[in-house]
């Protein structure tokens, strides 16, 4: 039967920079508190429980040559680490499935916040008990099998320099160190998740609360440098800026306490003066003491700064620690803080185990009595003089009566990590022992090899273990030796009785996607009192409201910006948008540029005033045209009707009638049929009308020339000339329209850009070139007709109507010349209205200018409608 003794080297974090410390000498005995622990028939290795003790010295400045130890002080909140360790050992020894027929024991060494004591304690592991003889140890049973170090990373790095030389398996349960050599990495196992995942979790939390302007407070060691080097670029890429990066005062060996305090206070004032509300604190386990101490000093040094609220976001390294003289200091600085903690579950039986501890029942000298005296401010001294100076400890005091700032009854995250570390060693030792037994069973010649010669392989088994602890949580490591677990987000709530409560308000799950990695109960968070329970902002400047976008300020970090109103046509519907964006095509921005409104579908409707007026005019002139045609047909035998070429007159009137009626194709909701007919019908009808006018003009000119004696133009006078002219001119326009319809016909379209608030249902011309070809040809006919009529305007009225054609074509050309700029400058239904107005205006000009004089004579002066009158006009 064999005894496995697990040496647990738990090393103290740095605490108060103001406290001078003694120098370690190799001749000094290593101070420790010895405790016996018994399990079954086997004796467990002694426990050295100085881990939570430090010695203070007085009169050091007056007598620097003297080192006067006058007090033993315990950081009482950390006593729970020993209880967690002892509770884990007790459970393991009671569980026959882990180490059957074996007992696991432990030692605890203290480093006294000094690297030399760390080296001394590391070397002590390999010497015979009580004899500082290097490389000599005759006590085979008390040789350690593994070392558990922490919670400070500096302590682990110091001890690893020694332990790695002896191939000692090491487990670190506190801050992750920056391993400097491959030899050190080969013999250590960390009880921590992936460090990059922790950084991502902090970034996610900051972005979740939109804290983009933050500060940072770091421990001044390699761990702090690594955190800054890795986290700052990662956070910057996520859109987070740092107003300041300060460091805790570095621990030095000095007796200038005032200088240390002033340095720390200066650093703390920089933090409190900053307008960054959120401060990321990356410290070691004992740096909570610094924050509490500096907060208390600032309260009396600069009360206006002390009243400013800050939200501390603490990394998993941080834990609550205090020393006796801070016992009655308030905890206001910690109220509402958020911290990350390695995910933990409630360990059954630990609360009862803690309650069962009683210093009176301890048979051997142990750490509990020193803790008890510090926690309850009493003494176990038997001296009558000392009893008169203070309160005697009865052992009946209740731990649950202590405020949580002195001692927590529930297992903390750091204690839980240490608890799991012991189980990792035990399970790895079980697997290791099983493999050794199997090997020996196959190769009997290896039986004589000492068991301890193979212990350096224990770390290999640690990385491969997988088990469920007593709390039901699965403990295993990934291929990089990192603990596969997440982080809890803890909200600190403090009370006036110097107690606090840590409430789990969220978690970080690294196995989930980036979007689901962070879960939190935002409404359940208690914020610092100065924010009146409203979520604080941590921004360089006020947020840009919706309707504005951010614009960079020259010379400042990108988190500092001005706000610029969104340009016309763009919006920003959230605060702090980098750029404004366009609304969807069927929507448009409101006046404040912060919301998109649905566009109204518009077209020229019959029901609206404009559509009604235009339709009325079109119908009115259509009736007038019908009336004129009826008059001409009724009086077709009269001289004035016959003198004006009846066929051309009727063709012109029919063309004008159709031109008025084609206006109705432009009013109302467009569709595929009306879109095809609109421009083509308009172009062909107007070409026919202008062709008729042109033919009438040419016939008038030819007829006048034919009256001259000996003229050969007589043969051109007749109906066939007019028919030929109209047919030829109209055919060219018809052919153009056919080509238009074949190549790129007009189609129904929705114009969403011309007018911001409207979707214009319109007939897209298809080919703008063909459209302007149609208009150009009409213009060409009109100009030719106008030119000929203008030249023939002085011919006798009895034989021609040139002056009326001249005036009508002048009106026609004026209307269509003004149409082009008006059409191009109009939008939506008003563009259609301009075209309708031009059609009605030009058609009405032709109708009135050409036919009103004739209708006047036919209807009102029939006495003039005779050959004598015409001949008299000719004579004149």
GROMACS .gro file of N, CA, C and O in nm, residues 726-784:
model
  236
  726UNK      N    1  -5.059   6.426  -9.853
  726UNK     CA    2  -5.096   6.373  -9.720
  726UNK      C    3  -5.049   6.230  -9.704
  726UNK      O    4  -4.996   6.190  -9.599
  727UNK      N    5  -5.065   6.150  -9.809
  727UNK     CA    6  -5.026   6.008  -9.801
  727UNK      C    7  -4.876   5.993  -9.781
  727UNK      O    8  -4.828   5.914  -9.698
  728UNK      N    9  -4.800   6.067  -9.861
  728UNK     CA   10  -4.654   6.056  -9.851
  728UNK      C   11  -4.602   6.102  -9.716
  728UNK      O   12  -4.520   6.034  -9.652
  729UNK      N   13  -4.647   6.216  -9.674
  729UNK     CA   14  -4.597   6.271  -9.546
  729UNK      C   15  -4.640   6.182  -9.429
  729UNK      O   16  -4.562   6.160  -9.335
  730UNK      N   17  -4.762   6.133  -9.432
  730UNK     CA   18  -4.810   6.048  -9.323
  730UNK      C   19  -4.740   5.913  -9.323
  730UNK      O   20  -4.713   5.854  -9.217
  731UNK      N   21  -4.710   5.860  -9.444
  731UNK     CA   22  -4.644   5.729  -9.453
  731UNK      C   23  -4.508   5.731  -9.386
  731UNK      O   24  -4.468   5.634  -9.321
  732UNK      N   25  -4.435   5.839  -9.406
  732UNK     CA   26  -4.303   5.849  -9.342
  732UNK      C   27  -4.315   5.841  -9.190
  732UNK      O   28  -4.238   5.771  -9.122
  733UNK      N   29  -4.414   5.912  -9.134
  733UNK     CA   30  -4.431   5.909  -8.988
  733UNK      C   31  -4.479   5.772  -8.942
  733UNK      O   32  -4.434   5.722  -8.838
  734UNK      N   33  -4.568   5.709  -9.020
  734UNK     CA   34  -4.616   5.575  -8.983
  734UNK      C   35  -4.500   5.476  -8.984
  734UNK      O   36  -4.486   5.392  -8.893
  735UNK      N   37  -4.415   5.484  -9.084
  735UNK     CA   38  -4.300   5.395  -9.092
  735UNK      C   39  -4.207   5.416  -8.972
  735UNK      O   40  -4.153   5.320  -8.915
  736UNK      N   41  -4.186   5.542  -8.937
  736UNK     CA   42  -4.102   5.572  -8.818
  736UNK      C   43  -4.160   5.509  -8.692
  736UNK      O   44  -4.087   5.451  -8.609
  737UNK      N   45  -4.291   5.520  -8.676
  737UNK     CA   46  -4.357   5.463  -8.556
  737UNK      C   47  -4.349   5.311  -8.555
  737UNK      O   48  -4.333   5.250  -8.449
  738UNK      N   49  -4.359   5.251  -8.673
  738UNK     CA   50  -4.348   5.104  -8.681
  738UNK      C   51  -4.208   5.059  -8.639
  738UNK      O   52  -4.190   4.963  -8.564
  739UNK      N   53  -4.108   5.129  -8.687
  739UNK     CA   54  -3.970   5.097  -8.648
  739UNK      C   55  -3.952   5.114  -8.497
  739UNK      O   56  -3.886   5.034  -8.429
  740UNK      N   57  -4.012   5.219  -8.444
  740UNK     CA   58  -4.007   5.244  -8.299
  740UNK      C   59  -4.066   5.127  -8.222
  740UNK      O   60  -4.008   5.077  -8.125
  741UNK      N   61  -4.184   5.082  -8.266
  741UNK     CA   62  -4.251   4.972  -8.196
  741UNK      C   63  -4.174   4.841  -8.207
  741UNK      O   64  -4.180   4.756  -8.118
  742UNK      N   65  -4.103   4.824  -8.317
  742UNK     CA   66  -4.026   4.700  -8.334
  742UNK      C   67  -3.897   4.704  -8.251
  742UNK      O   68  -3.861   4.606  -8.183
  743UNK      N   69  -3.827   4.815  -8.254
  743UNK     CA   70  -3.697   4.824  -8.187
  743UNK      C   71  -3.711   4.836  -8.035
  743UNK      O   72  -3.655   4.756  -7.960
  744UNK      N   73  -3.780   4.932  -7.990
  744UNK     CA   74  -3.791   4.957  -7.844
  744UNK      C   75  -3.922   5.027  -7.816
  744UNK      O   76  -3.927   5.150  -7.803
  745UNK      N   77  -4.030   4.952  -7.807
  745UNK     CA   78  -4.162   5.014  -7.791
  745UNK      C   79  -4.180   5.074  -7.653
  745UNK      O   80  -4.112   5.034  -7.557
  746UNK      N   81  -4.268   5.168  -7.638
  746UNK     CA   82  -4.301   5.222  -7.505
  746UNK      C   83  -4.357   5.111  -7.416
  746UNK      O   84  -4.419   5.016  -7.463
  747UNK      N   85  -4.336   5.125  -7.285
  747UNK     CA   86  -4.385   5.023  -7.191
  747UNK      C   87  -4.422   5.090  -7.060
  747UNK      O   88  -4.380   5.202  -7.030
  748UNK      N   89  -4.500   5.017  -6.983
  748UNK     CA   90  -4.544   5.068  -6.852
  748UNK      C   91  -4.426   5.065  -6.756
  748UNK      O   92  -4.354   4.965  -6.745
  749UNK      N   93  -4.405   5.173  -6.684
  749UNK     CA   94  -4.290   5.185  -6.595
  749UNK      C   95  -4.330   5.259  -6.469
  749UNK      O   96  -4.433   5.328  -6.465
  750UNK      N   97  -4.249   5.242  -6.366
  750UNK     CA   98  -4.270   5.314  -6.240
  750UNK      C   99  -4.146   5.396  -6.211
  750UNK      O  100  -4.038   5.341  -6.187
  751UNK      N  101  -4.158   5.523  -6.213
  751UNK     CA  102  -4.047   5.614  -6.186
  751UNK      C  103  -4.044   5.644  -6.037
  751UNK      O  104  -4.134   5.709  -5.983
  752UNK      N  105  -3.940   5.593  -5.968
  752UNK     CA  106  -3.929   5.609  -5.823
  752UNK      C  107  -3.829   5.715  -5.783
  752UNK      O  108  -3.809   5.739  -5.664
  753UNK      N  109  -3.764   5.778  -5.879
  753UNK     CA  110  -3.655   5.869  -5.846
  753UNK      C  111  -3.684   6.014  -5.876
  753UNK      O  112  -3.626   6.102  -5.814
  754UNK      N  113  -3.769   6.041  -5.970
  754UNK     CA  114  -3.791   6.180  -6.011
  754UNK      C  115  -3.845   6.264  -5.897
  754UNK      O  116  -3.800   6.376  -5.873
  755UNK      N  117  -3.945   6.213  -5.826
  755UNK     CA  118  -4.004   6.283  -5.713
  755UNK      C  119  -3.989   6.195  -5.590
  755UNK      O  120  -4.029   6.078  -5.591
  756UNK      N  121  -3.929   6.249  -5.485
  756UNK     CA  122  -3.894   6.170  -5.368
  756UNK      C  123  -4.014   6.104  -5.302
  756UNK      O  124  -4.006   5.991  -5.255
  757UNK      N  125  -4.128   6.174  -5.298
  757UNK     CA  126  -4.242   6.124  -5.223
  757UNK      C  127  -4.338   6.039  -5.307
  757UNK      O  128  -4.437   5.991  -5.254
  758UNK      N  129  -4.308   6.022  -5.435
  758UNK     CA  130  -4.406   5.958  -5.522
  758UNK      C  131  -4.343   5.847  -5.606
  758UNK      O  132  -4.226   5.853  -5.641
  759UNK      N  133  -4.428   5.750  -5.636
  759UNK     CA  134  -4.397   5.651  -5.738
  759UNK      C  135  -4.483   5.687  -5.859
  759UNK      O  136  -4.606   5.677  -5.854
  760UNK      N  137  -4.420   5.730  -5.963
  760UNK     CA  138  -4.492   5.779  -6.080
  760UNK      C  139  -4.515   5.665  -6.178
  760UNK      O  140  -4.419   5.608  -6.232
  761UNK      N  141  -4.641   5.630  -6.195
  761UNK     CA  142  -4.674   5.533  -6.299
  761UNK      C  143  -4.675   5.606  -6.432
  761UNK      O  144  -4.751   5.701  -6.450
  762UNK      N  145  -4.593   5.564  -6.522
  762UNK     CA  146  -4.578   5.635  -6.647
  762UNK      C  147  -4.554   5.538  -6.760
  762UNK      O  148  -4.527   5.418  -6.739
  763UNK      N  149  -4.565   5.591  -6.879
  763UNK     CA  150  -4.531   5.514  -6.998
  763UNK      C  151  -4.390   5.551  -7.040
  763UNK      O  152  -4.365   5.663  -7.086
  764UNK      N  153  -4.301   5.460  -7.018
  764UNK     CA  154  -4.164   5.483  -7.061
  764UNK      C  155  -4.157   5.481  -7.213
  764UNK      O  156  -4.215   5.393  -7.278
  765UNK      N  157  -4.089   5.577  -7.271
  765UNK     CA  158  -4.087   5.590  -7.416
  765UNK      C  159  -4.011   5.478  -7.484
  765UNK      O  160  -4.019   5.462  -7.606
  766UNK      N  161  -3.939   5.401  -7.407
  766UNK     CA  162  -3.860   5.295  -7.468
  766UNK      C  163  -3.736   5.352  -7.530
  766UNK      O  164  -3.628   5.347  -7.472
  767UNK      N  165  -3.752   5.407  -7.648
  767UNK     CA  166  -3.640   5.471  -7.716
  767UNK      C  167  -3.666   5.621  -7.722
  767UNK      O  168  -3.755   5.667  -7.795
  768UNK      N  169  -3.591   5.695  -7.646
  768UNK     CA  170  -3.605   5.841  -7.647
  768UNK      C  171  -3.567   5.897  -7.783
  768UNK      O  172  -3.623   5.998  -7.829
  769UNK      N  173  -3.472   5.832  -7.850
  769UNK     CA  174  -3.431   5.878  -7.982
  769UNK      C  175  -3.547   5.874  -8.081
  769UNK      O  176  -3.569   5.969  -8.158
  770UNK      N  177  -3.621   5.763  -8.081
  770UNK     CA  178  -3.733   5.751  -8.172
  770UNK      C  179  -3.842   5.851  -8.139
  770UNK      O  180  -3.909   5.906  -8.228
  771UNK      N  181  -3.861   5.876  -8.008
  771UNK     CA  182  -3.961   5.975  -7.966
  771UNK      C  183  -3.927   6.112  -8.023
  771UNK      O  184  -4.013   6.182  -8.081
  772UNK      N  185  -3.802   6.150  -8.011
  772UNK     CA  186  -3.762   6.281  -8.062
  772UNK      C  187  -3.757   6.282  -8.215
  772UNK      O  188  -3.768   6.388  -8.278
  773UNK      N  189  -3.739   6.166  -8.277
  773UNK     CA  190  -3.749   6.160  -8.424
  773UNK      C  191  -3.892   6.191  -8.469
  773UNK      O  192  -3.913   6.263  -8.568
  774UNK      N  193  -3.989   6.135  -8.397
  774UNK     CA  194  -4.130   6.162  -8.429
  774UNK      C  195  -4.159   6.310  -8.412
  774UNK      O  196  -4.221   6.374  -8.499
  775UNK      N  197  -4.116   6.367  -8.298
  775UNK     CA  198  -4.138   6.510  -8.276
  775UNK      C  199  -4.062   6.594  -8.379
  775UNK      O  200  -4.114   6.696  -8.429
  776UNK      N  201  -3.941   6.552  -8.411
  776UNK     CA  202  -3.862   6.628  -8.508
  776UNK      C  203  -3.925   6.629  -8.646
  776UNK      O  204  -3.924   6.732  -8.715
  777UNK      N  205  -3.981   6.514  -8.685
  777UNK     CA  206  -4.047   6.509  -8.816
  777UNK      C  207  -4.170   6.600  -8.818
  777UNK      O  208  -4.194   6.671  -8.918
  778UNK      N  209  -4.247   6.597  -8.710
  778UNK     CA  210  -4.362   6.687  -8.701
  778UNK      C  211  -4.315   6.832  -8.708
  778UNK      O  212  -4.378   6.917  -8.774
  779UNK      N  213  -4.208   6.862  -8.640
  779UNK     CA  214  -4.155   6.998  -8.645
  779UNK      C  215  -4.110   7.037  -8.783
  779UNK      O  216  -4.129   7.153  -8.827
  780UNK      N  217  -4.048   6.942  -8.853
  780UNK     CA  218  -4.003   6.969  -8.989
  780UNK      C  219  -4.121   7.003  -9.080
  780UNK      O  220  -4.118   7.101  -9.156
  781UNK      N  221  -4.229   6.922  -9.070
  781UNK     CA  222  -4.348   6.950  -9.151
  781UNK      C  223  -4.408   7.086  -9.116
  781UNK      O  224  -4.452   7.162  -9.203
  782UNK      N  225  -4.409   7.116  -8.986
  782UNK     CA  226  -4.467   7.243  -8.941
  782UNK      C  227  -4.386   7.360  -8.992
  782UNK      O  228  -4.440   7.464  -9.035
  783UNK      N  229  -4.253   7.349  -8.988
  783UNK     CA  230  -4.167   7.460  -9.033
  783UNK      C  231  -4.182   7.481  -9.184
  783UNK      O  232  -4.191   7.596  -9.234
  784UNK      N  233  -4.187   7.370  -9.259
  784UNK     CA  234  -4.206   7.382  -9.406
  784UNK      C  235  -4.339   7.448  -9.438
  784UNK      O  236  -4.350   7.539  -9.522
   0.00000   0.00000   0.00000
